[in-house]
Short mmCIF file of C-alpha atoms and ligand atoms in Angstrom, two decimals:
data_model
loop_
_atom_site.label_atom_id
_atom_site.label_comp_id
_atom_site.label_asym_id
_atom_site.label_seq_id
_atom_site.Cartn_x
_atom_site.Cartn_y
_atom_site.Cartn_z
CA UNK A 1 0.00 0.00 0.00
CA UNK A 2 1.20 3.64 -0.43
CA UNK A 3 1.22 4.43 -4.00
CA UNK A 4 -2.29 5.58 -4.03
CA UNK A 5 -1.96 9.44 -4.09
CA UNK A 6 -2.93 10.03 -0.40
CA UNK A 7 -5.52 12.65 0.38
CA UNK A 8 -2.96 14.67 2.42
CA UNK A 9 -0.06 14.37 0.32
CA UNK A 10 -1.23 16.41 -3.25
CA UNK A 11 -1.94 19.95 -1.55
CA UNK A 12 0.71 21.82 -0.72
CA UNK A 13 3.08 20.30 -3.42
CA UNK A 14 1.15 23.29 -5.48
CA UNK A 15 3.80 25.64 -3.69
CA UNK A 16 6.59 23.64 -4.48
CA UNK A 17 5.51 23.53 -8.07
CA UNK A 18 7.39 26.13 -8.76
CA UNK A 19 11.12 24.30 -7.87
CA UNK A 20 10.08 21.91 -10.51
CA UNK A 21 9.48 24.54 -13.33
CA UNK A 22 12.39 26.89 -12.41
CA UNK A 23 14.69 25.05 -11.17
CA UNK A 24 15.08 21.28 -12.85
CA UNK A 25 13.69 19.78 -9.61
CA UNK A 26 11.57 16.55 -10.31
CA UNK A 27 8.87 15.26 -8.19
CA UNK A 28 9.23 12.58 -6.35
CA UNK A 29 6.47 10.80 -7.43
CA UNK A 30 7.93 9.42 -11.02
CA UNK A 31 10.45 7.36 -9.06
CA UNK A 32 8.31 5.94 -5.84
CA UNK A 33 7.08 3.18 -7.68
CA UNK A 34 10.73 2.13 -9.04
CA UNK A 35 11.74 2.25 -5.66
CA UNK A 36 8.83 0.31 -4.61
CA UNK A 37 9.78 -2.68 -6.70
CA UNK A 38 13.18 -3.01 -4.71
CA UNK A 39 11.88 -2.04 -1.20
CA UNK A 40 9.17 -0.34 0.87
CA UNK A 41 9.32 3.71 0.36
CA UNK A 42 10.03 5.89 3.81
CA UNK A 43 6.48 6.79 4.55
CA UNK A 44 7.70 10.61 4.59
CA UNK A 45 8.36 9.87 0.58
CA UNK A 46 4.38 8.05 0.66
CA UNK A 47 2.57 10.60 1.91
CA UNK A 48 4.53 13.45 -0.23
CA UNK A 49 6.67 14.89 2.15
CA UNK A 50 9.28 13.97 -0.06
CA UNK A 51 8.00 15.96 -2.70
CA UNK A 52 11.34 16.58 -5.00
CA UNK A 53 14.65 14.59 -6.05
CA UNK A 54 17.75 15.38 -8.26
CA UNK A 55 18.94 11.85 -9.89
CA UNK A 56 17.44 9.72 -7.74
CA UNK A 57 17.59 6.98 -10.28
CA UNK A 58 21.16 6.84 -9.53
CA UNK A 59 20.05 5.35 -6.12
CA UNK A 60 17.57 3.01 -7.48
CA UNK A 61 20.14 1.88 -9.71
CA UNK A 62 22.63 1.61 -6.97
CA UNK A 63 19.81 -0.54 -4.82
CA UNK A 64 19.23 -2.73 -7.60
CA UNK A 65 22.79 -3.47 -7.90
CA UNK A 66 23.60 -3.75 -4.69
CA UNK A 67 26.25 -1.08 -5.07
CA UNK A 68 27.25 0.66 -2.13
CA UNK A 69 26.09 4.31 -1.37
CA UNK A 70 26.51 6.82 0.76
CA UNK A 71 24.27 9.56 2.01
CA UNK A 72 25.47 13.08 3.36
CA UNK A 73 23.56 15.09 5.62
CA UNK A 74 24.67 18.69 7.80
CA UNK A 75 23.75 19.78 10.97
CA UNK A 76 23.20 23.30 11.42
CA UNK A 77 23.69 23.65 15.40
CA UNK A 78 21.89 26.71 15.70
CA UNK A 79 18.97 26.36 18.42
CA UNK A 80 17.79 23.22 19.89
CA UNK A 81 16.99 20.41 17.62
CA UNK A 82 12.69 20.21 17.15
CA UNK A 83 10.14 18.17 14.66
CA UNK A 84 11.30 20.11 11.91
CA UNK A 85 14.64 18.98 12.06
CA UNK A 86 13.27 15.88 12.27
CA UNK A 87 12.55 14.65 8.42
CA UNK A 88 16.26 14.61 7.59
CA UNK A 89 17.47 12.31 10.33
CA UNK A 90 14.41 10.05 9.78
CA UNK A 91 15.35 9.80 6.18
CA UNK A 92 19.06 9.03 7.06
CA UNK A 93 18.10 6.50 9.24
CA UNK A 94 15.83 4.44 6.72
CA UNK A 95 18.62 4.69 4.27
CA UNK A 96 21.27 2.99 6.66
CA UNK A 97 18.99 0.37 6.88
CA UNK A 98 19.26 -0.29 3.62
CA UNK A 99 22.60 -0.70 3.71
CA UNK A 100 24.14 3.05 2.99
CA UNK A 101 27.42 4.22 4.62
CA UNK A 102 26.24 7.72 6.25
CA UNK A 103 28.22 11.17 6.67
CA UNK A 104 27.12 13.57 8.63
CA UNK A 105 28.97 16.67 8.92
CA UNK A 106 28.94 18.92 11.85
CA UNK A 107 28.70 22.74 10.01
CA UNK A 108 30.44 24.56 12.93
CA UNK A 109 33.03 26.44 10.52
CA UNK A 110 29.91 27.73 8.62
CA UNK A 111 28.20 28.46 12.15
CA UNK A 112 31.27 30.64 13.56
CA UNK A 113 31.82 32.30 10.01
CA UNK A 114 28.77 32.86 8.74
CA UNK A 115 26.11 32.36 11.52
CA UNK A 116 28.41 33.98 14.06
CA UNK A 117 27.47 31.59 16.98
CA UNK A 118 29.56 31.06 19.84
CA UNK A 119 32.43 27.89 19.49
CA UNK A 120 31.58 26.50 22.74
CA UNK A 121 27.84 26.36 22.01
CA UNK A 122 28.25 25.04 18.84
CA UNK A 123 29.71 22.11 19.86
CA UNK A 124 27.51 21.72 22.78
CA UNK A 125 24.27 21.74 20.24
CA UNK A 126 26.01 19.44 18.38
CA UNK A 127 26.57 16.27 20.04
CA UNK A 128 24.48 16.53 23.11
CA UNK A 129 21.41 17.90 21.14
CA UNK A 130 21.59 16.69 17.57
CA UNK A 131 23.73 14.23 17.18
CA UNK A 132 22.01 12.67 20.78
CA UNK A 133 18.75 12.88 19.39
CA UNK A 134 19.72 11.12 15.98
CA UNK A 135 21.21 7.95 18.07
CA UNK A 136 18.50 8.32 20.27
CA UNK A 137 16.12 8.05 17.01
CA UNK A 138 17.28 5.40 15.73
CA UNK A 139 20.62 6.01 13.84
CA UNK A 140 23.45 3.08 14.75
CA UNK A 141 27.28 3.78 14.68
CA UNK A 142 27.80 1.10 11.83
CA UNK A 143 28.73 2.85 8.59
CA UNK A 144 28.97 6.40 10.07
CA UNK A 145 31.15 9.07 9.96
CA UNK A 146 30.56 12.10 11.92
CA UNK A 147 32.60 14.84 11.65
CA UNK A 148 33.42 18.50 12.11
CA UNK A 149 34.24 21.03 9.56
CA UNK A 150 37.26 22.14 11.48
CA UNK A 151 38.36 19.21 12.59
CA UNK A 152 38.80 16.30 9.25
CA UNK A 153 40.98 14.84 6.97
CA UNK A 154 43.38 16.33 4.76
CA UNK A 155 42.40 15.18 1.54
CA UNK A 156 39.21 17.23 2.68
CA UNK A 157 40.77 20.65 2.75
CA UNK A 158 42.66 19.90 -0.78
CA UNK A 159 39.51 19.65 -2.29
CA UNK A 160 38.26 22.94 -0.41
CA UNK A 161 41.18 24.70 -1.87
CA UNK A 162 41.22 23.38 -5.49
CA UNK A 163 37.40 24.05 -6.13
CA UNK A 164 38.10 27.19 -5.08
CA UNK A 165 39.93 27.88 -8.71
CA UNK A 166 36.09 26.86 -10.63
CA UNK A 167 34.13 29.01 -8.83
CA UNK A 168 33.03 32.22 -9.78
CA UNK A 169 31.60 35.21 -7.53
CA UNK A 170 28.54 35.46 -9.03
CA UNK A 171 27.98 32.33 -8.21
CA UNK A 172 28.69 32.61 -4.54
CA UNK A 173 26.47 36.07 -4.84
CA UNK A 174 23.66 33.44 -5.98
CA UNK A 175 23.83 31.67 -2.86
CA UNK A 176 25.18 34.08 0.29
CA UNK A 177 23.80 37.41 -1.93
CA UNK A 178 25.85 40.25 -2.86
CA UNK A 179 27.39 40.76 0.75
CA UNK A 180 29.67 38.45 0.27
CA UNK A 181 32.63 38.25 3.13
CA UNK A 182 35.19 35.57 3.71
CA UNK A 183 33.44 33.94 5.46
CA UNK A 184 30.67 33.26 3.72
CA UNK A 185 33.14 32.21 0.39
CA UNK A 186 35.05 29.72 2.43
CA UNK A 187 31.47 28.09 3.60
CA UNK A 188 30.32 27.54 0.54
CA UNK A 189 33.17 25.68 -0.83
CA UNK A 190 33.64 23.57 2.39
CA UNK A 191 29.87 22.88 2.15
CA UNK A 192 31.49 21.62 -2.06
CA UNK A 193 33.61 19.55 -0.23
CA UNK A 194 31.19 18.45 2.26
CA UNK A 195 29.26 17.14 -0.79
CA UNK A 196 31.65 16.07 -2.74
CA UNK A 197 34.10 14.21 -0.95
CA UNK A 198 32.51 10.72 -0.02
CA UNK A 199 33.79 10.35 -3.57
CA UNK A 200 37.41 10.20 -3.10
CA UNK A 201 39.21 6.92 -2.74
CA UNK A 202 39.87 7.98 0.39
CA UNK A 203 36.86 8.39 1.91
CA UNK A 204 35.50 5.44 0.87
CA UNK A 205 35.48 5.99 -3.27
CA UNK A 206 31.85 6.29 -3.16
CA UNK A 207 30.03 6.88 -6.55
CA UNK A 208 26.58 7.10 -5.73
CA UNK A 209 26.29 10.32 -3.09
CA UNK A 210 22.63 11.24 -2.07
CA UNK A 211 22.16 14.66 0.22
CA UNK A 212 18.74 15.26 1.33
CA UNK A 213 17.45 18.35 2.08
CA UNK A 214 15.00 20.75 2.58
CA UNK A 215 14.42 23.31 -0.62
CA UNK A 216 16.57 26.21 0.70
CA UNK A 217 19.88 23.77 0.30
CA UNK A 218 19.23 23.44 -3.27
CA UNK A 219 21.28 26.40 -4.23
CA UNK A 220 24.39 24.88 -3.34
CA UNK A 221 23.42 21.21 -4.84
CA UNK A 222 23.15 22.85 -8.26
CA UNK A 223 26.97 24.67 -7.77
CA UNK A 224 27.67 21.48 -6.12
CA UNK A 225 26.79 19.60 -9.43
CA UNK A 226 28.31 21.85 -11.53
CA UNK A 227 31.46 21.96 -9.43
CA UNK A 228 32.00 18.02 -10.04
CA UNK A 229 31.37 18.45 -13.63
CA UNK A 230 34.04 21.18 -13.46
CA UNK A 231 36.20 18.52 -12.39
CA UNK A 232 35.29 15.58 -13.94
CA UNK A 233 37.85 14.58 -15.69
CA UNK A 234 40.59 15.85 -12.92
CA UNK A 235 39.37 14.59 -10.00
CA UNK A 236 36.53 11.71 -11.27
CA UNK A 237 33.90 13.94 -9.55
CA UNK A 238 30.08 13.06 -9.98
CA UNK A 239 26.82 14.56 -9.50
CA UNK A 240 25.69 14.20 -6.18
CA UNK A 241 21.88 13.00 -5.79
CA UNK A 242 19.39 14.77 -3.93
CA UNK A 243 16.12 14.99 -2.30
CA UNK A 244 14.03 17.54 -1.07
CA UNK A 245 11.25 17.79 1.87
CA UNK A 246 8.74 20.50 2.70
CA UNK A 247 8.78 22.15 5.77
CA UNK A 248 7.17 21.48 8.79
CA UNK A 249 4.78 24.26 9.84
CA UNK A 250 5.11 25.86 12.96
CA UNK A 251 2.00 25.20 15.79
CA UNK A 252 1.61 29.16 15.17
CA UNK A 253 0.69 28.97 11.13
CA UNK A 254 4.74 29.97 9.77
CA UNK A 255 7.67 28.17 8.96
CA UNK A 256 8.49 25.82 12.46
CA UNK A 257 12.06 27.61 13.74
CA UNK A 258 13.70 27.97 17.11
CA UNK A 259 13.76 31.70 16.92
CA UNK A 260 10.14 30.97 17.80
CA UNK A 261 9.70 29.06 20.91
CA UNK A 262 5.56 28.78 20.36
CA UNK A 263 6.55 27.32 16.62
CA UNK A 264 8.49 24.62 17.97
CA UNK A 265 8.30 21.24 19.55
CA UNK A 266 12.15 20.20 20.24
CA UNK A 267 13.02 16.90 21.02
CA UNK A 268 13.95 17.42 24.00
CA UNK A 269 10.85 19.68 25.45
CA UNK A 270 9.60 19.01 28.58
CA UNK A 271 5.96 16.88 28.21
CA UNK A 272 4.25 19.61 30.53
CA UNK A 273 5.34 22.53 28.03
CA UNK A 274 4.80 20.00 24.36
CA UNK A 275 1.41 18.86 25.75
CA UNK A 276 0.50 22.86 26.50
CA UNK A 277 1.98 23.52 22.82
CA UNK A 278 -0.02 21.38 20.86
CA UNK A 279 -3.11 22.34 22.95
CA UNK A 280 -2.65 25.88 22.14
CA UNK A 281 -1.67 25.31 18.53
CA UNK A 282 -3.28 26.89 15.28
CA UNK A 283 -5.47 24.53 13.50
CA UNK A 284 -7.27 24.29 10.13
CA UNK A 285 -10.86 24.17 12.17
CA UNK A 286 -13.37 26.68 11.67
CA UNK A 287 -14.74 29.70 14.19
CA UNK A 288 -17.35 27.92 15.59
CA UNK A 289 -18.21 23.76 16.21
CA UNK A 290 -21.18 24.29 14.53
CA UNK A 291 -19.58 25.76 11.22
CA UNK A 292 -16.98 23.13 11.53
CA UNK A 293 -19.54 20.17 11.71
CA UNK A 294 -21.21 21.50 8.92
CA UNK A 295 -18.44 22.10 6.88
CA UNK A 296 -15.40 20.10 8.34
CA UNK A 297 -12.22 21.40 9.12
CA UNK A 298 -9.17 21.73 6.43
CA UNK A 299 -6.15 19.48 7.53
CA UNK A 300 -4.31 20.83 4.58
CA UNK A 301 -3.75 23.72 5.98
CA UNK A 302 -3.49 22.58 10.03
CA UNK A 303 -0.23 22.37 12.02
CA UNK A 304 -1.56 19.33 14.21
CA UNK A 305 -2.37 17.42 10.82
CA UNK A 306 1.17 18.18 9.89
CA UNK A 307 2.21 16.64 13.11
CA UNK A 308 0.56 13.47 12.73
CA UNK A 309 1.49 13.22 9.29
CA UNK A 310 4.84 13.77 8.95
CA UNK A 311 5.87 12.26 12.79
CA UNK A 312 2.78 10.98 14.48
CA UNK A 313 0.89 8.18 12.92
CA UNK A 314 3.05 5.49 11.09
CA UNK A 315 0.19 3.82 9.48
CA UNK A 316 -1.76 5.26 6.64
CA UNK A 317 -5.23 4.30 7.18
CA UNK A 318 -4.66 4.90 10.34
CA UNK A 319 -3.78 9.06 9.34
CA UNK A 320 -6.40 8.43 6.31
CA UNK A 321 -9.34 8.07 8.99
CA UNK A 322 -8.07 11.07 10.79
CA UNK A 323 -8.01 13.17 7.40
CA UNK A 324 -11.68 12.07 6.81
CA UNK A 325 -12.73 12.68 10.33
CA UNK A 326 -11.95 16.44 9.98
CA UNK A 327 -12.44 16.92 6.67
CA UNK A 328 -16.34 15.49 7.24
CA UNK A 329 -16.62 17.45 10.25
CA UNK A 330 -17.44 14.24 12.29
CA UNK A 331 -14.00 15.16 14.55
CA UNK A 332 -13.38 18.78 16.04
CA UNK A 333 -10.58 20.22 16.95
CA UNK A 334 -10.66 19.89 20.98
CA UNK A 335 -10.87 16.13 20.51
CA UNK A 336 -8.37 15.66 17.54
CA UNK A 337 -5.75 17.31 19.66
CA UNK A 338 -6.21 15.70 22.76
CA UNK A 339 -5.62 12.22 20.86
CA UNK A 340 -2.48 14.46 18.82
CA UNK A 341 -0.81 15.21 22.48
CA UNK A 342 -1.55 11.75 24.00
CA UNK A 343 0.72 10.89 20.67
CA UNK A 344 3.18 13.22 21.26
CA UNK A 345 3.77 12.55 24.81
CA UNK A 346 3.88 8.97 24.51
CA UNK A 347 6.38 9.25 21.53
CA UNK A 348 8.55 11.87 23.76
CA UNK A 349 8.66 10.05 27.10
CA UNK A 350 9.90 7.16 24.94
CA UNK A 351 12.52 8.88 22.72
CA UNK A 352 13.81 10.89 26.18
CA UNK A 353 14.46 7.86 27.99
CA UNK A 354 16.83 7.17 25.50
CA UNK A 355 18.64 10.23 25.57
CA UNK A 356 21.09 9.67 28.45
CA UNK A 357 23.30 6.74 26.84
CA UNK A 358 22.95 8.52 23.40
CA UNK A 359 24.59 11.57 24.49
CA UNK A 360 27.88 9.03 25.99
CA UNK A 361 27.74 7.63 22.60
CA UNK A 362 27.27 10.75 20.37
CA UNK A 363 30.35 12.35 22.52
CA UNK A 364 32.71 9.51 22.13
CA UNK A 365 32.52 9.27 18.44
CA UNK A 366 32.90 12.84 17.01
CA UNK A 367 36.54 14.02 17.15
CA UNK A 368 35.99 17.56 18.49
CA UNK A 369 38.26 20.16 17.58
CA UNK A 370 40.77 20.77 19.86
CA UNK A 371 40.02 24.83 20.38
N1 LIG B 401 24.53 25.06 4.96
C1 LIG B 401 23.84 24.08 5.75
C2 LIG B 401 22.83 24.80 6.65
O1 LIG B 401 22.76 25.98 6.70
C3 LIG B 401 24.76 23.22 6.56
C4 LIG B 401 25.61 22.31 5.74
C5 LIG B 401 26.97 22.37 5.63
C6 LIG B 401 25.17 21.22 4.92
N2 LIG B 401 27.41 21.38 4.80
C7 LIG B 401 26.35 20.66 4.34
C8 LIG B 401 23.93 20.70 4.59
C9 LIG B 401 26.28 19.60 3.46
C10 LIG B 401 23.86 19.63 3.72
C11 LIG B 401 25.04 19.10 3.14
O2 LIG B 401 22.07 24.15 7.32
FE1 SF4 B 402 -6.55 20.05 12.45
FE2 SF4 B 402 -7.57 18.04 13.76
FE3 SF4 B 402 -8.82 20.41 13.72
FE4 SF4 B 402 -8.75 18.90 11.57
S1 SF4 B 402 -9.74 18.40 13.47
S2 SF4 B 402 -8.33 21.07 11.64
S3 SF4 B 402 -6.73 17.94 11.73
S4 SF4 B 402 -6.84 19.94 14.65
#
């Protein structure tokens, strides 16, 4: 089951149209049922949350050959880690299960550059919130490399400084805008080399190289792919693959970020202050009950929905019954959340417990920089 266009999962890809027509994006959709011949899809690629892919047939063909691949994912330390962050690690996750080697690069150069956060705090996010919370979700040390931008390889920097001849500045303009500073220049060809590098021999010599991400990454996957083209023939670089996810809404209507504690849910809330969140959260329900029974409510556009839907509820009739529930007007909103938070709570009391023997693991296996 799965392939059936899902009630919840055509809506909002309207927005996201436009990536397709401007920029070369392709929805995810034409290769869910390849991928469903070789193995179940991620149920965040079933119900459209996956929404967009670059070359995603060079996984497929990677599965079907059992060909090893690698997947490379960045965390952005900057606030504490909530659902939003969420879709990227749970995608990670389902890929090492089928067997790829995963990279996950600490961005703490770009954070003290560009973001301007403080050192100690970045490393602090880092491993005891993020990286925690991805061994606490599921993510096992076998095939994983975690490292930080400051702190890797050699081979690594070589590449940083040799793209650095095949870039232009409009380019980087594209990407950071026309304030460009050091900074911001050196970011964006560490994030190349980020990209790029599972590729060397040394690394691993991997030829298949899938990064997914949310939308706003995509600027530096297309200089990213023309970067390896660029140097093809010198260094045997190839296109990485990507995928893109929508964003989670926030519980107060816009985009879910820690700048805005009422937007978020982080991992590691307290139950008291989640369940008091999702009680107090936006909805797609109408002014009154009695409009709402009459009319039903309009998941589609509901941060609770959202919830369920893209962390919640794993099984799909399951969420379908919800969507019809509201949409009919049979369930209100009072009700729908009260089951939402019992969700929530349960999934958070579990996932917590875990936390304490992740963070001894996610601290023992990073090599943090040394100042
Ligand atoms: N620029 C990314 C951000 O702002 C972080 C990042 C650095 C990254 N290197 C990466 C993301 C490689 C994906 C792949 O969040
Ligand atoms: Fe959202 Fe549930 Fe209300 Fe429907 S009933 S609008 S899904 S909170």
């Amino acid at each position: 089951m799965g392939l059936r266009l899902s009630p919840w999962g055509t809506e909002n890809v309207v927005e996201y149209k436009r990536l397709f027509k401007y920029f070369g994006i392709k929805p995810f959709s034409e290769v869910l049922k390849e991928l469903s011949r070789i193995t179940e899809p991620h149920m965040l690629m079933r119900r459209g949350v996956v929404f967009g892919h670059r070359d995603f047939d060079k996984v497929i063909t990677a599965l079907k050959r059992n060909e090893k691949f690698s997947i490379l994912t960045g965390i952005m330390p900057s606030g504490r880690m909530h659902f939003g962050h969420k879709m990227v690690i749970d995608q990670v996750i389902y890929y090492q299960q089928l067997g790829a080697e995963i990279f996950i690069v600490i961005a703490d150069a770009e954070a003290y550059a560009v973001r301007k956060l403080d050192r100690g705090e970045i490393v602090n996010l880092a491993i005891n919130d993020y990286l925690a919370n991805y061994l606490a979700l599921g993510l096992s040390t076998r095939n994983l490399h975690v490292y930080f931008q400051t702190n890797y390889e050699r081979d690594y920097y070589r590449l940083i400084q040799l793209f650095s001849r095949k870039v232009t500045m409009s380019e980087l303009k594209a990407i950071y805008g026309e304030e460009l500073d050091p900074g911001k220049l050196i970011a964006v060809l560490t994030q190349m080399a980020d990209i790029l590098h599972p590729q060397l021999e040394s690394f691993g010599g991997f030829n298949t190289v899938l990064v997914p991400v949310g939308p706003d990454q995509d600027p530096h996957l297309r200089l990213a792919r023309d970067v390896a083209d660029r140097f093809s023939s010198e260094l045997g670089l190839k296109r990485p693959a990507s995928t893109y996810h929508k964003f989670l809404m926030g519980l107060d209507g816009g985009k879910m970020s820690s700048s805005r504690p009422e937007s978020f849910i982080a991992l590691t809330e307290p139950l008291e202050s989640a369940g008091s969140k999702i009680m107090k959260s936006l909805t797609g329900g109408r002014p009154t009950a009695e409009e709402q029974r009459k009319m039903g409510g309009v998941p589609e556009k509901c941060p609770v929905f959202e919830m369920l839907t893209y962390h919640l509820v794993q099984s799909d009739e399951e969420l379908e019954r919800i969507y019809w529930d509201c949409k009919s007007g049979r369930m209100l909103c009072g009700e729908c959340k009260l089951m939402a938070r019992e969700k929530l709570l349960r999934f958070l009391e579990e996932h917590q417990e875990k936390l304490g023997r992740a963070r001894g693991v996610a601290s023992s296996i990073a090599n943090i920089p040394g100042f």
